[in-house]
XYZ file of C-alpha atoms in Angstrom:
326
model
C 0.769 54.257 33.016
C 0.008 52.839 36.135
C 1.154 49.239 37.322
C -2.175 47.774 36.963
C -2.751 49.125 33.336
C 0.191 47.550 32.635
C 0.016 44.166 33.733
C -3.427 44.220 32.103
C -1.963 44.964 28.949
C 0.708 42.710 28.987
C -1.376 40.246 29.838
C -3.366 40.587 26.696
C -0.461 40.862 24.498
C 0.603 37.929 26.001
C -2.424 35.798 25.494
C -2.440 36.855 21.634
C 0.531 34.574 21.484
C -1.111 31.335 23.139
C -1.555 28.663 20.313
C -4.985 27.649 20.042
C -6.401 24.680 22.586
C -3.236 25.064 24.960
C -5.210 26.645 27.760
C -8.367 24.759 27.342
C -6.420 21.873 27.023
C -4.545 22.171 30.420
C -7.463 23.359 32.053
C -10.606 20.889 30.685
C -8.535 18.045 31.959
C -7.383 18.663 35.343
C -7.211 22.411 35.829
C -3.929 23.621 36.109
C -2.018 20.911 37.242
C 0.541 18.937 35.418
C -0.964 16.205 33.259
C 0.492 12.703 34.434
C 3.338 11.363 31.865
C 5.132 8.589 31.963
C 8.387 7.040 29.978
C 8.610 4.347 29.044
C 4.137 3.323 28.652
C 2.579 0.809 27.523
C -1.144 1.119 26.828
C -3.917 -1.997 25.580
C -7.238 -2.324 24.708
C -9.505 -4.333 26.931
C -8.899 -6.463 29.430
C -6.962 -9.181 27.748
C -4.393 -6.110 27.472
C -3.089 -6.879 30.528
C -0.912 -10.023 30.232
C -0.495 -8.864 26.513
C 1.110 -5.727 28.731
C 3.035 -7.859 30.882
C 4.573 -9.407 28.197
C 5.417 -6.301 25.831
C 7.022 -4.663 29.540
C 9.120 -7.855 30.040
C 10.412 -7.861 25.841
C 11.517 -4.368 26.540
C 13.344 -4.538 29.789
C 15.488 -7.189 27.744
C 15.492 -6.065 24.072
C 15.356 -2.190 24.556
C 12.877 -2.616 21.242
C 9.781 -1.119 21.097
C 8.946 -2.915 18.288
C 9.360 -6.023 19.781
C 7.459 -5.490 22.718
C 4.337 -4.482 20.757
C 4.464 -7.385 18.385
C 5.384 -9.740 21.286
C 2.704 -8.356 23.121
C 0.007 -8.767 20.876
C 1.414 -12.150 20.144
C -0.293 -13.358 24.003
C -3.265 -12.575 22.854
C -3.159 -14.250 19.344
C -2.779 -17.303 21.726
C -5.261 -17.055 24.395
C -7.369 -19.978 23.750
C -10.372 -18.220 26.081
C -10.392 -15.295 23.294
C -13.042 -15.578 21.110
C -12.014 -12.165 19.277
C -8.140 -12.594 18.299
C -6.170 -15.757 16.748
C -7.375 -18.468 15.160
C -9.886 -19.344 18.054
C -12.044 -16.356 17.427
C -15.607 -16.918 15.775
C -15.855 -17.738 12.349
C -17.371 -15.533 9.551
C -20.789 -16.853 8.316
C -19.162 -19.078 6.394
C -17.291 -20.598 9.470
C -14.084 -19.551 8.247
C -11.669 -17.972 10.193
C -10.133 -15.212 9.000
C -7.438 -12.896 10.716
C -6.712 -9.290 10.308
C -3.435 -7.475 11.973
C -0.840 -4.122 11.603
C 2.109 -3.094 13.378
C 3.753 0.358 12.818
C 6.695 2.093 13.609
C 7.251 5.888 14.720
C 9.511 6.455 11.647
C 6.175 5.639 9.562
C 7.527 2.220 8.534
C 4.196 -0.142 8.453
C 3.190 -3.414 7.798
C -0.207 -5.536 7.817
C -2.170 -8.602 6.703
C -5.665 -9.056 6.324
C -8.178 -11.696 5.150
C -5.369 -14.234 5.887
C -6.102 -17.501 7.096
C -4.143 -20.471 8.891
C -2.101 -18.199 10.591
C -1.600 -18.415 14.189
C 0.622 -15.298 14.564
C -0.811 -12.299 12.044
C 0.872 -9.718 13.756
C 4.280 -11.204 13.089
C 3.539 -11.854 9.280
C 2.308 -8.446 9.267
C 5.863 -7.242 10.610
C 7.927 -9.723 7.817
C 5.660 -7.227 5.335
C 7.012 -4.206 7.055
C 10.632 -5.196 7.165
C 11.248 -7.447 4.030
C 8.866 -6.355 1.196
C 8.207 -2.955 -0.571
C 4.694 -3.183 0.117
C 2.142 -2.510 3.193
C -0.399 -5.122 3.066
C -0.938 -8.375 1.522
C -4.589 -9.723 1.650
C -6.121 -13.079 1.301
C -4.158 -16.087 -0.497
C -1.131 -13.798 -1.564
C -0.360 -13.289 2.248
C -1.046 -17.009 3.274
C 1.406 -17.678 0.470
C 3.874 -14.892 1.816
C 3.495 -17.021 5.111
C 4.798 -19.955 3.533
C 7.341 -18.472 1.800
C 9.096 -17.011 5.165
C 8.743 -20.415 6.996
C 5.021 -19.722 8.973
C 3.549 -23.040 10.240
C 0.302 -23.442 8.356
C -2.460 -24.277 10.405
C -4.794 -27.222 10.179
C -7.950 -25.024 9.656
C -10.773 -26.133 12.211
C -12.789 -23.881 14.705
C -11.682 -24.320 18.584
C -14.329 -25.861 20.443
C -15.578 -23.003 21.981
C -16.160 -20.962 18.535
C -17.700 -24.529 16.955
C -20.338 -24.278 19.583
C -21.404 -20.570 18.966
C -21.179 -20.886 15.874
C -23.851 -23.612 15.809
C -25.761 -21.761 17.805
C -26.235 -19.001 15.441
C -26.501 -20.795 12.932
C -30.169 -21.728 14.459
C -31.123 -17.774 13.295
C -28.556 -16.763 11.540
C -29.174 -13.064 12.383
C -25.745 -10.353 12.590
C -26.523 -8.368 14.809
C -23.671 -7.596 17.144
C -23.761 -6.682 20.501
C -22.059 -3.690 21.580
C -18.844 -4.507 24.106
C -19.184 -8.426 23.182
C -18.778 -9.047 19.489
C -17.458 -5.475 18.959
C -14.983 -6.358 21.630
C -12.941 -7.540 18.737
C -9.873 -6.239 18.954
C -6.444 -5.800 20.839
C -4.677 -2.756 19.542
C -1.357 -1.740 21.542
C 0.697 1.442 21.627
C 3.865 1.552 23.435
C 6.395 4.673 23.978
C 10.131 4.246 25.334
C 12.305 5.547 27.096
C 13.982 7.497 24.444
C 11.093 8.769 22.758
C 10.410 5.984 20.395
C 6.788 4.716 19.221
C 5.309 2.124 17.966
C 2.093 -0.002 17.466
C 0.450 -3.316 17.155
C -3.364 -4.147 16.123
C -4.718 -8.102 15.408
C -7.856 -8.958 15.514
C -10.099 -12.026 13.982
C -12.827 -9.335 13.296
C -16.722 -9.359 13.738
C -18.531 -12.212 14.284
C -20.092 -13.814 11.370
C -19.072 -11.007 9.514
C -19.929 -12.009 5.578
C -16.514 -13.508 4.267
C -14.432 -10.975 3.102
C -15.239 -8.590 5.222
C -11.822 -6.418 6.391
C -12.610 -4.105 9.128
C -10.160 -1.276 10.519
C -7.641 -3.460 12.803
C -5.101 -4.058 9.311
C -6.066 -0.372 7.855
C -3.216 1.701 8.699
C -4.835 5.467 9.659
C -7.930 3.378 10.704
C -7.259 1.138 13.679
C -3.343 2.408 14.325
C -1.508 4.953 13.525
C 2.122 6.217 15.036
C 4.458 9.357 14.479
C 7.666 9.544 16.634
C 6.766 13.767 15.756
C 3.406 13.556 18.057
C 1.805 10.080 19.332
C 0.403 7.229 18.480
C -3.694 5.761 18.605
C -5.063 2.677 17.977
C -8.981 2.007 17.892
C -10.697 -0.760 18.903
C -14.932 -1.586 18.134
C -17.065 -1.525 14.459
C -14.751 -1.333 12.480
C -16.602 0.762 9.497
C -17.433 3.014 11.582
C -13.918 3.789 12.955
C -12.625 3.747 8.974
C -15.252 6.652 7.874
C -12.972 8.937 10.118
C -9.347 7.528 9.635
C -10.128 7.218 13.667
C -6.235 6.412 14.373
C -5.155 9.053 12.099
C -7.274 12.086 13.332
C -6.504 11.548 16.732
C -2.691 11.613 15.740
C -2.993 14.798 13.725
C -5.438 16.516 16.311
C -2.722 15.668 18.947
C 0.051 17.690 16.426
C -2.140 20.592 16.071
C -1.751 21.141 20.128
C -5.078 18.530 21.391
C -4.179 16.311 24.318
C -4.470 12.176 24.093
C -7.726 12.857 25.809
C -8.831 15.605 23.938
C -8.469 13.924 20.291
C -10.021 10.750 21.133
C -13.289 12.627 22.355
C -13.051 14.330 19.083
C -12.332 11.376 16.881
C -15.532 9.995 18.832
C -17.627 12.714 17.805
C -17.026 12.811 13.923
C -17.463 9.540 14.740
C -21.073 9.750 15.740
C -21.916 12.402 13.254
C -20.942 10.237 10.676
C -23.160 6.750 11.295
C -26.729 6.155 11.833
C -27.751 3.985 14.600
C -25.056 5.057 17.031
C -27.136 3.383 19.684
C -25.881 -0.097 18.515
C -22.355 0.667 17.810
C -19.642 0.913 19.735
C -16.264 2.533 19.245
C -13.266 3.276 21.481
C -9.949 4.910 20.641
C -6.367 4.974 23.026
C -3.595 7.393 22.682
C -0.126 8.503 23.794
C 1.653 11.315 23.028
C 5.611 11.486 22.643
C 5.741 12.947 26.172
C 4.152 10.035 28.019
C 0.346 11.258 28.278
C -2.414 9.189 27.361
C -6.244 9.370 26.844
C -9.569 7.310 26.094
C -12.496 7.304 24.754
C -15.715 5.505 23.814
C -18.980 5.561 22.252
C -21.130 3.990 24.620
C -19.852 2.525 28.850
C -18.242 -0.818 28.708
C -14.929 0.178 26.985
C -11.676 -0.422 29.128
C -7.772 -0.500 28.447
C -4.374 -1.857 30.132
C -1.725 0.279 30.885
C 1.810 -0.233 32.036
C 4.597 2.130 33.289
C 7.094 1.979 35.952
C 4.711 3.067 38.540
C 2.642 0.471 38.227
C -0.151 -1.152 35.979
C -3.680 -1.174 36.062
C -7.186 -1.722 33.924
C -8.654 2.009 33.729
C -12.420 2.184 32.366
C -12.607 4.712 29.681
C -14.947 7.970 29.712
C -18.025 7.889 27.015
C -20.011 10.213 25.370
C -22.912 8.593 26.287
């Protein structure tokens, strides 16, 4: 057999043994060169994601804790008096009640949220007191305000901030919901972080849509939905309309698309076209989704222009606009 019939035949039985997606995957991102990782990352939704990022960097350089960075993190942004999208600040449901919705979730699958809570300044952190001292994932409504109290939560006099008083009044003049895609979809700050040793974990808080009908839960507290983290492959977090993001487990099918061999980039642009096959009037919803893998690499992706995320490693920081479909 001569040389070249036999390096085309190895060749071929070579290729046989190629999983699925690992060639397209190196080479529909950036050829053949090596995809950019980094350990430890941190990795935000939105703008706002940036001092959230600067926070969660500075908790881990002195606790080592993953965990703490992304609940710390968040924790910024619960705070920001300026956000009208997280915390007790954010705009009111129809009602003019505030209500808050948050997760945080560890790599071992250990999980915790809140939703429907009110009078709450720090969600996230209640969320993590479900996680680490009760046998259950979420509490909802009253029961959780009442779990607040019970671990020592200040209660908060319940009154809209100045700036979500006046908007609200203003709509109130119509009374039309009808959000507006990249302003009251931008309603979310989900985080992902990855350490140095591998570790992952994952924060999501959010005072949902804007007069929203009360009771309304979107995808931010929905663990699969708006976060999801596995020290085996990655974690995502989503950020948007939230029903549409919970008709596809968003969080979770980027997560499992990443274990069957997908990159961060390649799952979210997945996850974003079940999405889209699965709602009507995709022109007027948005929907973006972040994720990491356990090796350091990271993607995005979004319905519609506009979306945008942190992200932090030891080369630097920056605020990266996302690809879209559209």
């Amino acid at each position: 057999m001569s040389d070249r019939r036999k390096f085309l035949k190895n060749t071929i039985l070579s290729s046989a043994l190629i999983l699925p997606g690992t060639v397209s995957s190196a080479m529909s991102l950036n050829g053949f060169k090596k995809r950019e990782k980094h350990k430890p990352l941190i990795l935000s939704t939105w703008n706002h994601g940036m001092a959230a990022n600067d926070k969660a960097w500075e908790v881990l350089g002195e606790t080592g804790s993953i965990v703490d960075a992304v609940e710390k993190g968040v924790m910024v942004t619960e705070s920001d008096l300026k956000n009208l999208s997280v915390g007790l600040q954010g705009l009111p449901d129809r009602e003019g009640i505030v209500t808050l919705d948050a997760s945080i979730m560890k790599g071992d699958g250990s999980c915790g949220s809140v939703c429907f809570v009110r009078q709450v300044k720090h969600p996230i952190s209640l969320a993590r007191k479900v996680m680490e001292g009760t046998p259950h994932v979420m509490l909802a409504g009253e029961g959780a305000r009442q779990f607040a109290i019970q671990e020592g939560f200040p209660i908060e006099e319940e009154k809209m901030s100045p700036a979500a008083e006046k908007a609200y009044i203003k709509w109130k003049e119509k009374s039309e919901y009808k959000p507006i895609i990249n302003i009251e979809n931008h309603d979310t700050i989900g985080m992902i972080g990855l350490d140095e040793n591998g570790n992952l974990a994952g924060s999501c808080t959010t005072s949902g849509l804007a007069y929203k009908m009360h009771g309304r839960v979107g995808d931010s507290p929905i663990i699969g939905a708006g976060l999801y983290v596995d020290n085996e492959v990655g974690a995502a977090t989503a950020t948007g309309l939230g029903e549409s993001i919970i008709k596809v487990c968003g969080s979770f099918l980027i997560v499992e698309l990443m274990r069957q061999g997908r990159t961060p980039q390649e799952a979210c642009e997945e996850a974003v076209k079940r999405l889209i096959r699965k709602n009507k009037g995709i022109d007027g919803i948005q929907a973006g989704f972040l994720a990491m893998n356990k090796d350091g690499e990271h993607g995005a992706y979004a319905v519609h222009p506009g979306f945008n995320f942190a992200m932090h490693h030891k080369g630097g920081k920056a605020l990266v606009d996302s690809k879209s479909k559209f």
